[in-house]
């Protein structure tokens, strides 16, 4: 059974640009969550999607957005990149019910220059 | 803003030592407490999801306990091995409108020396 796949693995962008990250969940999983990891910070919740609907959103500016497609694949978009957006972005999938453990992808390392 | 604290920040032990670390979380609006292990260059991997006060979970040499009334969970590793070296993360899930959001602590970095 294939795991959670994130693409690309590494990305270098400059300030002001926008970026789109992709996440393919484990087959059968309908929930996809996105987290940001920066040095010195824990994993910070961005948002969670289930069956194409955003169920929860974290405390990030509107420049961070996401969506989920009918096949449960998800994309995250960051517009007008800032230096502080440099981070490891992890997505995680689950069946979507209560108390479900998350299965994480390997992440996308974004560097903003 | 939910506060999830983990201690210690880092820990060095010798192979064969037993060790434990703590996760503190809000004692109100508890829904679930997760533990994950994150090895370098790999993805975080779920260890346990704990939901009831007094819960005890075990997976091989690793076990965890939960006290929701006082807001803490302990993770124990018996007879540490070098392959246990990793960052151990706990994550709190509250019963408010954010059931599907996990609030993570910053983790405990465990290094097991052979």
PDB file of N, CA and C in Angstrom, chain A:
ATOM      1  N   UNK A   1       0.862  -1.191   0.000  1.00  0.00           N
ATOM      2  CA  UNK A   1       0.000   0.000   0.000  1.00  0.00           C
ATOM      3  C   UNK A   1       0.896   1.238   0.000  1.00  0.00           C
ATOM      4  N   UNK A   2       0.725   2.082  -0.998  1.00  0.00           N
ATOM      5  CA  UNK A   2       1.576   3.255  -1.105  1.00  0.00           C
ATOM      6  C   UNK A   2       1.268   4.205   0.046  1.00  0.00           C
ATOM      7  N   UNK A   3       2.313   4.924   0.473  1.00  0.00           N
ATOM      8  CA  UNK A   3       2.140   5.888   1.548  1.00  0.00           C
ATOM      9  C   UNK A   3       1.671   7.226   1.017  1.00  0.00           C
ATOM     10  N   UNK A   4       1.776   8.238   1.860  1.00  0.00           N
ATOM     11  CA  UNK A   4       1.396   9.594   1.478  1.00  0.00           C
ATOM     12  C   UNK A   4       2.524  10.179   0.630  1.00  0.00           C
ATOM     13  N   UNK A   5       2.169  10.710  -0.510  1.00  0.00           N
ATOM     14  CA  UNK A   5       3.171  11.241  -1.432  1.00  0.00           C
ATOM     15  C   UNK A   5       3.048  12.742  -1.549  1.00  0.00           C
ATOM     16  N   UNK A   6       4.167  13.420  -1.336  1.00  0.00           N
ATOM     17  CA  UNK A   6       4.190  14.873  -1.483  1.00  0.00           C
ATOM     18  C   UNK A   6       5.159  15.257  -2.583  1.00  0.00           C
ATOM     19  N   UNK A   7       4.747  16.193  -3.395  1.00  0.00           N
ATOM     20  CA  UNK A   7       5.627  16.720  -4.438  1.00  0.00           C
ATOM     21  C   UNK A   7       5.514  18.238  -4.499  1.00  0.00           C
ATOM     22  N   UNK A   8       6.593  18.944  -4.854  1.00  0.00           N
ATOM     23  CA  UNK A   8       7.932  18.384  -4.997  1.00  0.00           C
ATOM     24  C   UNK A   8       8.577  18.165  -3.635  1.00  0.00           C
ATOM     25  N   UNK A   9       9.719  17.581  -3.589  1.00  0.00           N
ATOM     26  CA  UNK A   9      10.425  17.323  -2.341  1.00  0.00           C
ATOM     27  C   UNK A   9      11.142  18.592  -1.875  1.00  0.00           C
ATOM     28  N   UNK A  10      11.695  19.334  -2.809  1.00  0.00           N
ATOM     29  CA  UNK A  10      12.385  20.591  -2.499  1.00  0.00           C
ATOM     30  C   UNK A  10      11.926  21.664  -3.482  1.00  0.00           C
ATOM     31  N   UNK A  11      11.924  22.888  -2.985  1.00  0.00           N
ATOM     32  CA  UNK A  11      11.463  24.010  -3.805  1.00  0.00           C
ATOM     33  C   UNK A  11      12.185  25.266  -3.367  1.00  0.00           C
ATOM     34  N   UNK A  12      12.679  26.018  -4.334  1.00  0.00           N
ATOM     35  CA  UNK A  12      13.303  27.302  -4.029  1.00  0.00           C
ATOM     36  C   UNK A  12      12.543  28.374  -4.791  1.00  0.00           C
ATOM     37  N   UNK A  13      12.087  29.372  -4.056  1.00  0.00           N
ATOM     38  CA  UNK A  13      11.324  30.468  -4.663  1.00  0.00           C
ATOM     39  C   UNK A  13      11.888  31.792  -4.156  1.00  0.00           C
ATOM     40  N   UNK A  14      11.488  32.873  -4.792  1.00  0.00           N
ATOM     41  CA  UNK A  14      11.886  34.191  -4.323  1.00  0.00           C
ATOM     42  C   UNK A  14      10.672  34.922  -3.754  1.00  0.00           C
ATOM     43  N   UNK A  15      10.956  35.904  -2.942  1.00  0.00           N
ATOM     44  CA  UNK A  15       9.880  36.681  -2.311  1.00  0.00           C
ATOM     45  C   UNK A  15       8.916  37.224  -3.349  1.00  0.00           C
ATOM     46  N   UNK A  16       7.641  37.182  -3.012  1.00  0.00           N
ATOM     47  CA  UNK A  16       6.633  37.709  -3.912  1.00  0.00           C
ATOM     48  C   UNK A  16       6.032  36.679  -4.848  1.00  0.00           C
ATOM     49  N   UNK A  17       6.759  35.577  -5.064  1.00  0.00           N
ATOM     50  CA  UNK A  17       6.220  34.533  -5.940  1.00  0.00           C
ATOM     51  C   UNK A  17       5.138  33.747  -5.208  1.00  0.00           C
ATOM     52  N   UNK A  18       4.484  32.862  -5.958  1.00  0.00           N
ATOM     53  CA  UNK A  18       3.535  31.974  -5.319  1.00  0.00           C
ATOM     54  C   UNK A  18       3.979  30.538  -5.570  1.00  0.00           C
ATOM     55  N   UNK A  19       3.455  29.621  -4.766  1.00  0.00           N
ATOM     56  CA  UNK A  19       3.879  28.231  -4.868  1.00  0.00           C
ATOM     57  C   UNK A  19       2.680  27.318  -4.607  1.00  0.00           C
ATOM     58  N   UNK A  20       2.689  26.189  -5.264  1.00  0.00           N
ATOM     59  CA  UNK A  20       1.658  25.173  -5.044  1.00  0.00           C
ATOM     60  C   UNK A  20       2.326  23.862  -4.703  1.00  0.00           C
ATOM     61  N   UNK A  21       1.898  23.275  -3.589  1.00  0.00           N
ATOM     62  CA  UNK A  21       2.415  21.988  -3.139  1.00  0.00           C
ATOM     63  C   UNK A  21       1.311  20.945  -3.282  1.00  0.00           C
ATOM     64  N   UNK A  22       1.718  19.725  -3.554  1.00  0.00           N
ATOM     65  CA  UNK A  22       0.738  18.674  -3.801  1.00  0.00           C
ATOM     66  C   UNK A  22       0.888  17.529  -2.804  1.00  0.00           C
ATOM     67  N   UNK A  23      -0.234  16.912  -2.494  1.00  0.00           N
ATOM     68  CA  UNK A  23      -0.245  15.787  -1.553  1.00  0.00           C
ATOM     69  C   UNK A  23      -1.234  14.734  -2.043  1.00  0.00           C
ATOM     70  N   UNK A  24      -0.745  13.511  -2.215  1.00  0.00           N
ATOM     71  CA  UNK A  24      -1.622  12.384  -2.559  1.00  0.00           C
ATOM     72  C   UNK A  24      -1.730  11.480  -1.348  1.00  0.00           C
ATOM     73  N   UNK A  25      -2.927  11.316  -0.802  1.00  0.00           N
ATOM     74  CA  UNK A  25      -3.079  10.523   0.426  1.00  0.00           C
ATOM     75  C   UNK A  25      -3.025   9.026   0.147  1.00  0.00           C
ATOM     76  N   UNK A  26      -2.987   8.279   1.215  1.00  0.00           N
ATOM     77  CA  UNK A  26      -3.092   6.830   1.119  1.00  0.00           C
ATOM     78  C   UNK A  26      -4.455   6.483   0.521  1.00  0.00           C
ATOM     79  N   UNK A  27      -4.475   5.480  -0.336  1.00  0.00           N
ATOM     80  CA  UNK A  27      -5.717   5.081  -0.970  1.00  0.00           C
ATOM     81  C   UNK A  27      -6.783   4.768   0.073  1.00  0.00           C
ATOM     82  N   UNK A  28      -7.969   5.364  -0.107  1.00  0.00           N
ATOM     83  CA  UNK A  28      -9.059   5.139   0.837  1.00  0.00           C
ATOM     84  C   UNK A  28      -9.161   6.201   1.916  1.00  0.00           C
ATOM     85  N   UNK A  29      -8.098   6.977   2.087  1.00  0.00           N
ATOM     86  CA  UNK A  29      -8.138   8.056   3.080  1.00  0.00           C
ATOM     87  C   UNK A  29      -8.829   9.265   2.469  1.00  0.00           C
ATOM     88  N   UNK A  30      -9.747   9.851   3.233  1.00  0.00           N
ATOM     89  CA  UNK A  30     -10.515  10.983   2.718  1.00  0.00           C
ATOM     90  C   UNK A  30     -10.154  12.300   3.378  1.00  0.00           C
ATOM     91  N   UNK A  31      -9.325  12.238   4.417  1.00  0.00           N
ATOM     92  CA  UNK A  31      -8.916  13.457   5.113  1.00  0.00           C
ATOM     93  C   UNK A  31      -7.458  13.767   4.810  1.00  0.00           C
ATOM     94  N   UNK A  32      -7.195  15.014   4.520  1.00  0.00           N
ATOM     95  CA  UNK A  32      -5.816  15.483   4.333  1.00  0.00           C
ATOM     96  C   UNK A  32      -5.620  16.735   5.182  1.00  0.00           C
ATOM     97  N   UNK A  33      -4.557  16.719   5.985  1.00  0.00           N
ATOM     98  CA  UNK A  33      -4.197  17.871   6.814  1.00  0.00           C
ATOM     99  C   UNK A  33      -2.848  18.392   6.358  1.00  0.00           C
ATOM    100  N   UNK A  34      -2.633  19.682   6.581  1.00  0.00           N
ATOM    101  CA  UNK A  34      -1.355  20.309   6.244  1.00  0.00           C
ATOM    102  C   UNK A  34      -0.770  20.953   7.489  1.00  0.00           C
ATOM    103  N   UNK A  35       0.548  20.779   7.657  1.00  0.00           N
ATOM    104  CA  UNK A  35       1.273  21.343   8.796  1.00  0.00           C
ATOM    105  C   UNK A  35       2.542  22.025   8.303  1.00  0.00           C
ATOM    106  N   UNK A  36       2.927  23.077   9.034  1.00  0.00           N
ATOM    107  CA  UNK A  36       4.180  23.774   8.749  1.00  0.00           C
ATOM    108  C   UNK A  36       5.153  23.541   9.897  1.00  0.00           C
ATOM    109  N   UNK A  37       6.387  23.219   9.558  1.00  0.00           N
ATOM    110  CA  UNK A  37       7.429  23.039  10.573  1.00  0.00           C
ATOM    111  C   UNK A  37       8.536  24.038  10.294  1.00  0.00           C
ATOM    112  N   UNK A  38       8.806  24.916  11.256  1.00  0.00           N
ATOM    113  CA  UNK A  38       9.929  25.841  11.146  1.00  0.00           C
ATOM    114  C   UNK A  38      10.879  25.598  12.302  1.00  0.00           C
ATOM    115  N   UNK A  39      12.171  25.964  12.142  1.00  0.00           N
ATOM    116  CA  UNK A  39      13.142  25.749  13.215  1.00  0.00           C
ATOM    117  C   UNK A  39      12.672  26.398  14.512  1.00  0.00           C
ATOM    118  N   UNK A  40      12.711  25.653  15.587  1.00  0.00           N
ATOM    119  CA  UNK A  40      12.327  26.196  16.885  1.00  0.00           C
ATOM    120  C   UNK A  40      10.837  26.152  17.171  1.00  0.00           C
ATOM    121  N   UNK A  41      10.058  25.812  16.170  1.00  0.00           N
ATOM    122  CA  UNK A  41       8.603  25.714  16.357  1.00  0.00           C
ATOM    123  C   UNK A  41       8.170  24.259  16.201  1.00  0.00           C
ATOM    124  N   UNK A  42       7.085  23.938  16.824  1.00  0.00           N
ATOM    125  CA  UNK A  42       6.507  22.620  16.594  1.00  0.00           C
ATOM    126  C   UNK A  42       5.757  22.629  15.284  1.00  0.00           C
ATOM    127  N   UNK A  43       5.133  21.525  15.003  1.00  0.00           N
ATOM    128  CA  UNK A  43       4.298  21.457  13.811  1.00  0.00           C
ATOM    129  C   UNK A  43       3.084  22.365  14.020  1.00  0.00           C
ATOM    130  N   UNK A  44       2.885  23.278  13.091  1.00  0.00           N
ATOM    131  CA  UNK A  44       1.774  24.224  13.182  1.00  0.00           C
ATOM    132  C   UNK A  44       0.698  23.821  12.162  1.00  0.00           C
ATOM    133  N   UNK A  45      -0.531  23.711  12.630  1.00  0.00           N
ATOM    134  CA  UNK A  45      -1.647  23.285  11.794  1.00  0.00           C
ATOM    135  C   UNK A  45      -2.052  24.387  10.826  1.00  0.00           C
ATOM    136  N   UNK A  46      -2.174  24.007   9.561  1.00  0.00           N
ATOM    137  CA  UNK A  46      -2.620  24.949   8.537  1.00  0.00           C
ATOM    138  C   UNK A  46      -4.115  24.771   8.247  1.00  0.00           C
ATOM    139  N   UNK A  47      -4.479  23.597   7.752  1.00  0.00           N
ATOM    140  CA  UNK A  47      -5.896  23.298   7.498  1.00  0.00           C
ATOM    141  C   UNK A  47      -6.088  21.801   7.270  1.00  0.00           C
ATOM    142  N   UNK A  48      -7.363  21.409   7.316  1.00  0.00           N
ATOM    143  CA  UNK A  48      -7.732  20.012   7.114  1.00  0.00           C
ATOM    144  C   UNK A  48      -8.925  19.936   6.182  1.00  0.00           C
ATOM    145  N   UNK A  49      -8.854  19.014   5.238  1.00  0.00           N
ATOM    146  CA  UNK A  49      -9.929  18.812   4.280  1.00  0.00           C
ATOM    147  C   UNK A  49     -10.451  17.389   4.381  1.00  0.00           C
ATOM    148  N   UNK A  50     -11.760  17.282   4.196  1.00  0.00           N
ATOM    149  CA  UNK A  50     -12.412  15.971   4.166  1.00  0.00           C
ATOM    150  C   UNK A  50     -13.482  16.017   3.087  1.00  0.00           C
ATOM    151  N   UNK A  51     -13.399  15.091   2.157  1.00  0.00           N
ATOM    152  CA  UNK A  51     -14.368  15.048   1.056  1.00  0.00           C
ATOM    153  C   UNK A  51     -14.573  16.423   0.421  1.00  0.00           C
ATOM    154  N   UNK A  52     -13.475  17.048   0.093  1.00  0.00           N
ATOM    155  CA  UNK A  52     -13.413  18.324  -0.631  1.00  0.00           C
ATOM    156  C   UNK A  52     -13.862  19.534   0.180  1.00  0.00           C
ATOM    157  N   UNK A  53     -14.142  19.354   1.466  1.00  0.00           N
ATOM    158  CA  UNK A  53     -14.591  20.456   2.321  1.00  0.00           C
ATOM    159  C   UNK A  53     -13.547  20.747   3.391  1.00  0.00           C
ATOM    160  N   UNK A  54     -13.270  22.029   3.597  1.00  0.00           N
ATOM    161  CA  UNK A  54     -12.350  22.395   4.670  1.00  0.00           C
ATOM    162  C   UNK A  54     -13.101  22.326   5.993  1.00  0.00           C
ATOM    163  N   UNK A  55     -12.616  21.485   6.906  1.00  0.00           N
ATOM    164  CA  UNK A  55     -13.302  21.329   8.186  1.00  0.00           C
ATOM    165  C   UNK A  55     -12.669  22.186   9.275  1.00  0.00           C
ATOM    166  N   UNK A  56     -11.360  22.396   9.176  1.00  0.00           N
ATOM    167  CA  UNK A  56     -10.676  23.198  10.185  1.00  0.00           C
ATOM    168  C   UNK A  56      -9.603  24.041   9.522  1.00  0.00           C
ATOM    169  N   UNK A  57      -9.345  25.200  10.107  1.00  0.00           N
ATOM    170  CA  UNK A  57      -8.318  26.092   9.588  1.00  0.00           C
ATOM    171  C   UNK A  57      -7.498  26.601  10.761  1.00  0.00           C
ATOM    172  N   UNK A  58      -6.196  26.670  10.571  1.00  0.00           N
ATOM    173  CA  UNK A  58      -5.308  27.194  11.599  1.00  0.00           C
ATOM    174  C   UNK A  58      -5.176  28.696  11.501  1.00  0.00           C
ATOM    175  N   UNK A  59      -4.288  29.241  12.313  1.00  0.00           N
ATOM    176  CA  UNK A  59      -4.112  30.692  12.389  1.00  0.00           C
ATOM    177  C   UNK A  59      -3.028  31.188  11.444  1.00  0.00           C
ATOM    178  N   UNK A  60      -3.257  31.026  10.193  1.00  0.00           N
ATOM    179  CA  UNK A  60      -2.322  31.494   9.179  1.00  0.00           C
ATOM    180  C   UNK A  60      -3.018  32.547   8.322  1.00  0.00           C
ATOM    181  N   UNK A  61      -2.233  33.462   7.746  1.00  0.00           N
ATOM    182  CA  UNK A  61      -2.850  34.512   6.912  1.00  0.00           C
ATOM    183  C   UNK A  61      -3.505  33.923   5.671  1.00  0.00           C
ATOM    184  N   UNK A  62      -4.349  34.744   5.066  1.00  0.00           N
ATOM    185  CA  UNK A  62      -5.101  34.314   3.892  1.00  0.00           C
ATOM    186  C   UNK A  62      -4.243  33.955   2.698  1.00  0.00           C
ATOM    187  N   UNK A  63      -2.943  34.296   2.763  1.00  0.00           N
ATOM    188  CA  UNK A  63      -2.035  33.916   1.662  1.00  0.00           C
ATOM    189  C   UNK A  63      -1.909  32.390   1.554  1.00  0.00           C
ATOM    190  N   UNK A  64      -2.234  31.720   2.630  1.00  0.00           N
ATOM    191  CA  UNK A  64      -2.175  30.257   2.645  1.00  0.00           C
ATOM    192  C   UNK A  64      -3.574  29.713   2.357  1.00  0.00           C
ATOM    193  N   UNK A  65      -3.676  28.931   1.326  1.00  0.00           N
ATOM    194  CA  UNK A  65      -4.969  28.362   0.971  1.00  0.00           C
ATOM    195  C   UNK A  65      -4.773  26.927   0.508  1.00  0.00           C
ATOM    196  N   UNK A  66      -5.859  26.216   0.466  1.00  0.00           N
ATOM    197  CA  UNK A  66      -5.758  24.829   0.025  1.00  0.00           C
ATOM    198  C   UNK A  66      -7.033  24.396  -0.650  1.00  0.00           C
ATOM    199  N   UNK A  67      -6.972  23.208  -1.176  1.00  0.00           N
ATOM    200  CA  UNK A  67      -8.177  22.611  -1.730  1.00  0.00           C
ATOM    201  C   UNK A  67      -7.984  21.105  -1.808  1.00  0.00           C
ATOM    202  N   UNK A  68      -9.092  20.409  -1.957  1.00  0.00           N
ATOM    203  CA  UNK A  68      -9.039  18.960  -2.084  1.00  0.00           C
ATOM    204  C   UNK A  68      -9.908  18.559  -3.265  1.00  0.00           C
ATOM    205  N   UNK A  69      -9.427  17.612  -4.006  1.00  0.00           N
ATOM    206  CA  UNK A  69     -10.123  17.160  -5.196  1.00  0.00           C
ATOM    207  C   UNK A  69     -10.961  15.916  -4.885  1.00  0.00           C
ATOM    208  N   UNK A  70     -11.770  15.524  -5.844  1.00  0.00           N
ATOM    209  CA  UNK A  70     -12.687  14.402  -5.617  1.00  0.00           C
ATOM    210  C   UNK A  70     -11.954  13.083  -5.389  1.00  0.00           C
ATOM    211  N   UNK A  71     -10.702  12.996  -5.828  1.00  0.00           N
ATOM    212  CA  UNK A  71      -9.927  11.767  -5.587  1.00  0.00           C
ATOM    213  C   UNK A  71      -9.129  11.859  -4.280  1.00  0.00           C
ATOM    214  N   UNK A  72      -9.446  12.875  -3.468  1.00  0.00           N
ATOM    215  CA  UNK A  72      -8.832  13.133  -2.149  1.00  0.00           C
ATOM    216  C   UNK A  72      -7.447  13.762  -2.220  1.00  0.00           C
ATOM    217  N   UNK A  73      -6.873  13.874  -3.378  1.00  0.00           N
ATOM    218  CA  UNK A  73      -5.605  14.588  -3.497  1.00  0.00           C
ATOM    219  C   UNK A  73      -5.809  16.045  -3.083  1.00  0.00           C
ATOM    220  N   UNK A  74      -4.777  16.608  -2.502  1.00  0.00           N
ATOM    221  CA  UNK A  74      -4.912  17.976  -2.000  1.00  0.00           C
ATOM    222  C   UNK A  74      -3.752  18.829  -2.490  1.00  0.00           C
ATOM    223  N   UNK A  75      -4.019  20.093  -2.624  1.00  0.00           N
ATOM    224  CA  UNK A  75      -2.976  21.061  -2.949  1.00  0.00           C
ATOM    225  C   UNK A  75      -3.029  22.193  -1.931  1.00  0.00           C
ATOM    226  N   UNK A  76      -1.852  22.731  -1.677  1.00  0.00           N
ATOM    227  CA  UNK A  76      -1.746  23.898  -0.818  1.00  0.00           C
ATOM    228  C   UNK A  76      -1.060  24.991  -1.618  1.00  0.00           C
ATOM    229  N   UNK A  77      -1.577  26.182  -1.533  1.00  0.00           N
ATOM    230  CA  UNK A  77      -1.022  27.305  -2.274  1.00  0.00           C
ATOM    231  C   UNK A  77      -0.605  28.410  -1.295  1.00  0.00           C
ATOM    232  N   UNK A  78       0.549  28.958  -1.547  1.00  0.00           N
ATOM    233  CA  UNK A  78       0.985  30.131  -0.784  1.00  0.00           C
ATOM    234  C   UNK A  78       1.264  31.237  -1.792  1.00  0.00           C
ATOM    235  N   UNK A  79       0.576  32.348  -1.646  1.00  0.00           N
ATOM    236  CA  UNK A  79       0.787  33.462  -2.566  1.00  0.00           C
ATOM    237  C   UNK A  79       1.677  34.508  -1.903  1.00  0.00           C
ATOM    238  N   UNK A  80       2.260  35.351  -2.711  1.00  0.00           N
ATOM    239  CA  UNK A  80       3.103  36.456  -2.236  1.00  0.00           C
ATOM    240  C   UNK A  80       4.050  35.973  -1.127  1.00  0.00           C
ATOM    241  N   UNK A  81       4.926  35.088  -1.506  1.00  0.00           N
ATOM    242  CA  UNK A  81       5.830  34.449  -0.541  1.00  0.00           C
ATOM    243  C   UNK A  81       6.667  35.460   0.221  1.00  0.00           C
ATOM    244  N   UNK A  82       6.851  35.156   1.515  1.00  0.00           N
ATOM    245  CA  UNK A  82       7.719  35.946   2.381  1.00  0.00           C
ATOM    246  C   UNK A  82       8.855  35.052   2.866  1.00  0.00           C
ATOM    247  N   UNK A  83       9.947  35.701   3.320  1.00  0.00           N
ATOM    248  CA  UNK A  83      11.099  34.917   3.801  1.00  0.00           C
ATOM    249  C   UNK A  83      10.684  33.958   4.909  1.00  0.00           C
ATOM    250  N   UNK A  84       9.760  34.404   5.755  1.00  0.00           N
ATOM    251  CA  UNK A  84       9.324  33.604   6.889  1.00  0.00           C
ATOM    252  C   UNK A  84       8.509  32.379   6.514  1.00  0.00           C
ATOM    253  N   UNK A  85       8.167  32.269   5.240  1.00  0.00           N
ATOM    254  CA  UNK A  85       7.427  31.089   4.781  1.00  0.00           C
ATOM    255  C   UNK A  85       8.356  29.913   4.539  1.00  0.00           C
ATOM    256  N   UNK A  86       9.659  30.148   4.615  1.00  0.00           N
ATOM    257  CA  UNK A  86      10.620  29.055   4.451  1.00  0.00           C
ATOM    258  C   UNK A  86      10.382  28.039   5.561  1.00  0.00           C
ATOM    259  N   UNK A  87      10.105  26.818   5.175  1.00  0.00           N
ATOM    260  CA  UNK A  87       9.730  25.805   6.166  1.00  0.00           C
ATOM    261  C   UNK A  87       9.598  24.458   5.494  1.00  0.00           C
ATOM    262  N   UNK A  88       9.436  23.437   6.333  1.00  0.00           N
ATOM    263  CA  UNK A  88       9.059  22.113   5.850  1.00  0.00           C
ATOM    264  C   UNK A  88       7.540  22.025   5.947  1.00  0.00           C
ATOM    265  N   UNK A  89       6.904  21.710   4.841  1.00  0.00           N
ATOM    266  CA  UNK A  89       5.452  21.572   4.823  1.00  0.00           C
ATOM    267  C   UNK A  89       5.111  20.093   4.725  1.00  0.00           C
ATOM    268  N   UNK A  90       4.397  19.608   5.733  1.00  0.00           N
ATOM    269  CA  UNK A  90       4.011  18.211   5.801  1.00  0.00           C
ATOM    270  C   UNK A  90       2.519  18.063   5.574  1.00  0.00           C
ATOM    271  N   UNK A  91       2.149  17.083   4.810  1.00  0.00           N
ATOM    272  CA  UNK A  91       0.740  16.747   4.768  1.00  0.00           C
ATOM    273  C   UNK A  91       0.559  15.370   5.397  1.00  0.00           C
ATOM    274  N   UNK A  92      -0.640  15.144   5.869  1.00  0.00           N
ATOM    275  CA  UNK A  92      -0.952  13.885   6.529  1.00  0.00           C
ATOM    276  C   UNK A  92      -2.345  13.450   6.109  1.00  0.00           C
ATOM    277  N   UNK A  93      -2.520  12.165   5.971  1.00  0.00           N
ATOM    278  CA  UNK A  93      -3.855  11.683   5.612  1.00  0.00           C
ATOM    279  C   UNK A  93      -4.377  10.731   6.682  1.00  0.00           C
ATOM    280  N   UNK A  94      -5.685  10.602   6.693  1.00  0.00           N
ATOM    281  CA  UNK A  94      -6.332   9.653   7.608  1.00  0.00           C
ATOM    282  C   UNK A  94      -7.692   9.283   7.025  1.00  0.00           C
ATOM    283  N   UNK A  95      -8.339   8.332   7.674  1.00  0.00           N
ATOM    284  CA  UNK A  95      -9.674   7.954   7.228  1.00  0.00           C
ATOM    285  C   UNK A  95     -10.672   9.083   7.464  1.00  0.00           C
ATOM    286  N   UNK A  96     -10.356   9.943   8.438  1.00  0.00           N
ATOM    287  CA  UNK A  96     -11.171  11.138   8.639  1.00  0.00           C
ATOM    288  C   UNK A  96     -12.124  11.082   9.814  1.00  0.00           C
ATOM    289  N   UNK A  97     -12.168   9.945  10.503  1.00  0.00           N
ATOM    290  CA  UNK A  97     -13.060   9.859  11.651  1.00  0.00           C
ATOM    291  C   UNK A  97     -12.406  10.390  12.913  1.00  0.00           C
ATOM    292  N   UNK A  98     -13.138  10.331  14.013  1.00  0.00           N
ATOM    293  CA  UNK A  98     -12.586  10.789  15.296  1.00  0.00           C
ATOM    294  C   UNK A  98     -11.474   9.843  15.731  1.00  0.00           C
ATOM    295  N   UNK A  99     -10.516  10.373  16.452  1.00  0.00           N
ATOM    296  CA  UNK A  99      -9.431   9.580  17.046  1.00  0.00           C
ATOM    297  C   UNK A  99      -8.541   8.880  16.021  1.00  0.00           C
ATOM    298  N   UNK A 100      -8.582   9.316  14.767  1.00  0.00           N
ATOM    299  CA  UNK A 100      -7.759   8.645  13.764  1.00  0.00           C
ATOM    300  C   UNK A 100      -6.319   9.123  13.841  1.00  0.00           C
ATOM    301  N   UNK A 101      -5.379   8.182  13.730  1.00  0.00           N
ATOM    302  CA  UNK A 101      -3.984   8.594  13.677  1.00  0.00           C
ATOM    303  C   UNK A 101      -3.690   9.113  12.279  1.00  0.00           C
ATOM    304  N   UNK A 102      -2.699   9.991  12.210  1.00  0.00           N
ATOM    305  CA  UNK A 102      -2.313  10.587  10.940  1.00  0.00           C
ATOM    306  C   UNK A 102      -1.146   9.823  10.337  1.00  0.00           C
ATOM    307  N   UNK A 103      -1.161   9.742   9.010  1.00  0.00           N
ATOM    308  CA  UNK A 103      -0.062   9.171   8.259  1.00  0.00           C
ATOM    309  C   UNK A 103       0.573  10.317   7.474  1.00  0.00           C
ATOM    310  N   UNK A 104       1.837  10.585   7.769  1.00  0.00           N
ATOM    311  CA  UNK A 104       2.495  11.744   7.195  1.00  0.00           C
ATOM    312  C   UNK A 104       3.274  11.405   5.927  1.00  0.00           C
ATOM    313  N   UNK A 105       3.362  12.394   5.045  1.00  0.00           N
ATOM    314  CA  UNK A 105       4.257  12.315   3.907  1.00  0.00           C
ATOM    315  C   UNK A 105       5.657  12.759   4.316  1.00  0.00           C
ATOM    316  N   UNK A 106       6.571  12.745   3.355  1.00  0.00           N
ATOM    317  CA  UNK A 106       7.967  13.122   3.632  1.00  0.00           C
ATOM    318  C   UNK A 106       8.176  14.624   3.652  1.00  0.00           C
ATOM    319  N   UNK A 107       7.189  15.372   3.171  1.00  0.00           N
ATOM    320  CA  UNK A 107       7.263  16.818   3.252  1.00  0.00           C
ATOM    321  C   UNK A 107       7.839  17.479   2.021  1.00  0.00           C
ATOM    322  N   UNK A 108       7.560  18.757   1.911  1.00  0.00           N
ATOM    323  CA  UNK A 108       8.172  19.612   0.896  1.00  0.00           C
ATOM    324  C   UNK A 108       8.963  20.678   1.630  1.00  0.00           C
ATOM    325  N   UNK A 109      10.263  20.746   1.351  1.00  0.00           N
ATOM    326  CA  UNK A 109      11.117  21.760   1.962  1.00  0.00           C
ATOM    327  C   UNK A 109      11.107  22.984   1.059  1.00  0.00           C
ATOM    328  N   UNK A 110      10.499  24.060   1.542  1.00  0.00           N
ATOM    329  CA  UNK A 110      10.393  25.293   0.774  1.00  0.00           C
ATOM    330  C   UNK A 110      11.405  26.316   1.284  1.00  0.00           C
ATOM    331  N   UNK A 111      12.190  26.832   0.390  1.00  0.00           N
ATOM    332  CA  UNK A 111      13.125  27.906   0.735  1.00  0.00           C
ATOM    333  C   UNK A 111      12.730  29.143  -0.049  1.00  0.00           C
ATOM    334  N   UNK A 112      12.548  30.250   0.666  1.00  0.00           N
ATOM    335  CA  UNK A 112      12.189  31.516   0.022  1.00  0.00           C
ATOM    336  C   UNK A 112      13.387  32.456   0.139  1.00  0.00           C
ATOM    337  N   UNK A 113      13.894  32.893  -1.012  1.00  0.00           N
ATOM    338  CA  UNK A 113      15.092  33.745  -1.025  1.00  0.00           C
ATOM    339  C   UNK A 113      14.732  35.199  -1.279  1.00  0.00           C
TER     340      UNK A 113
END
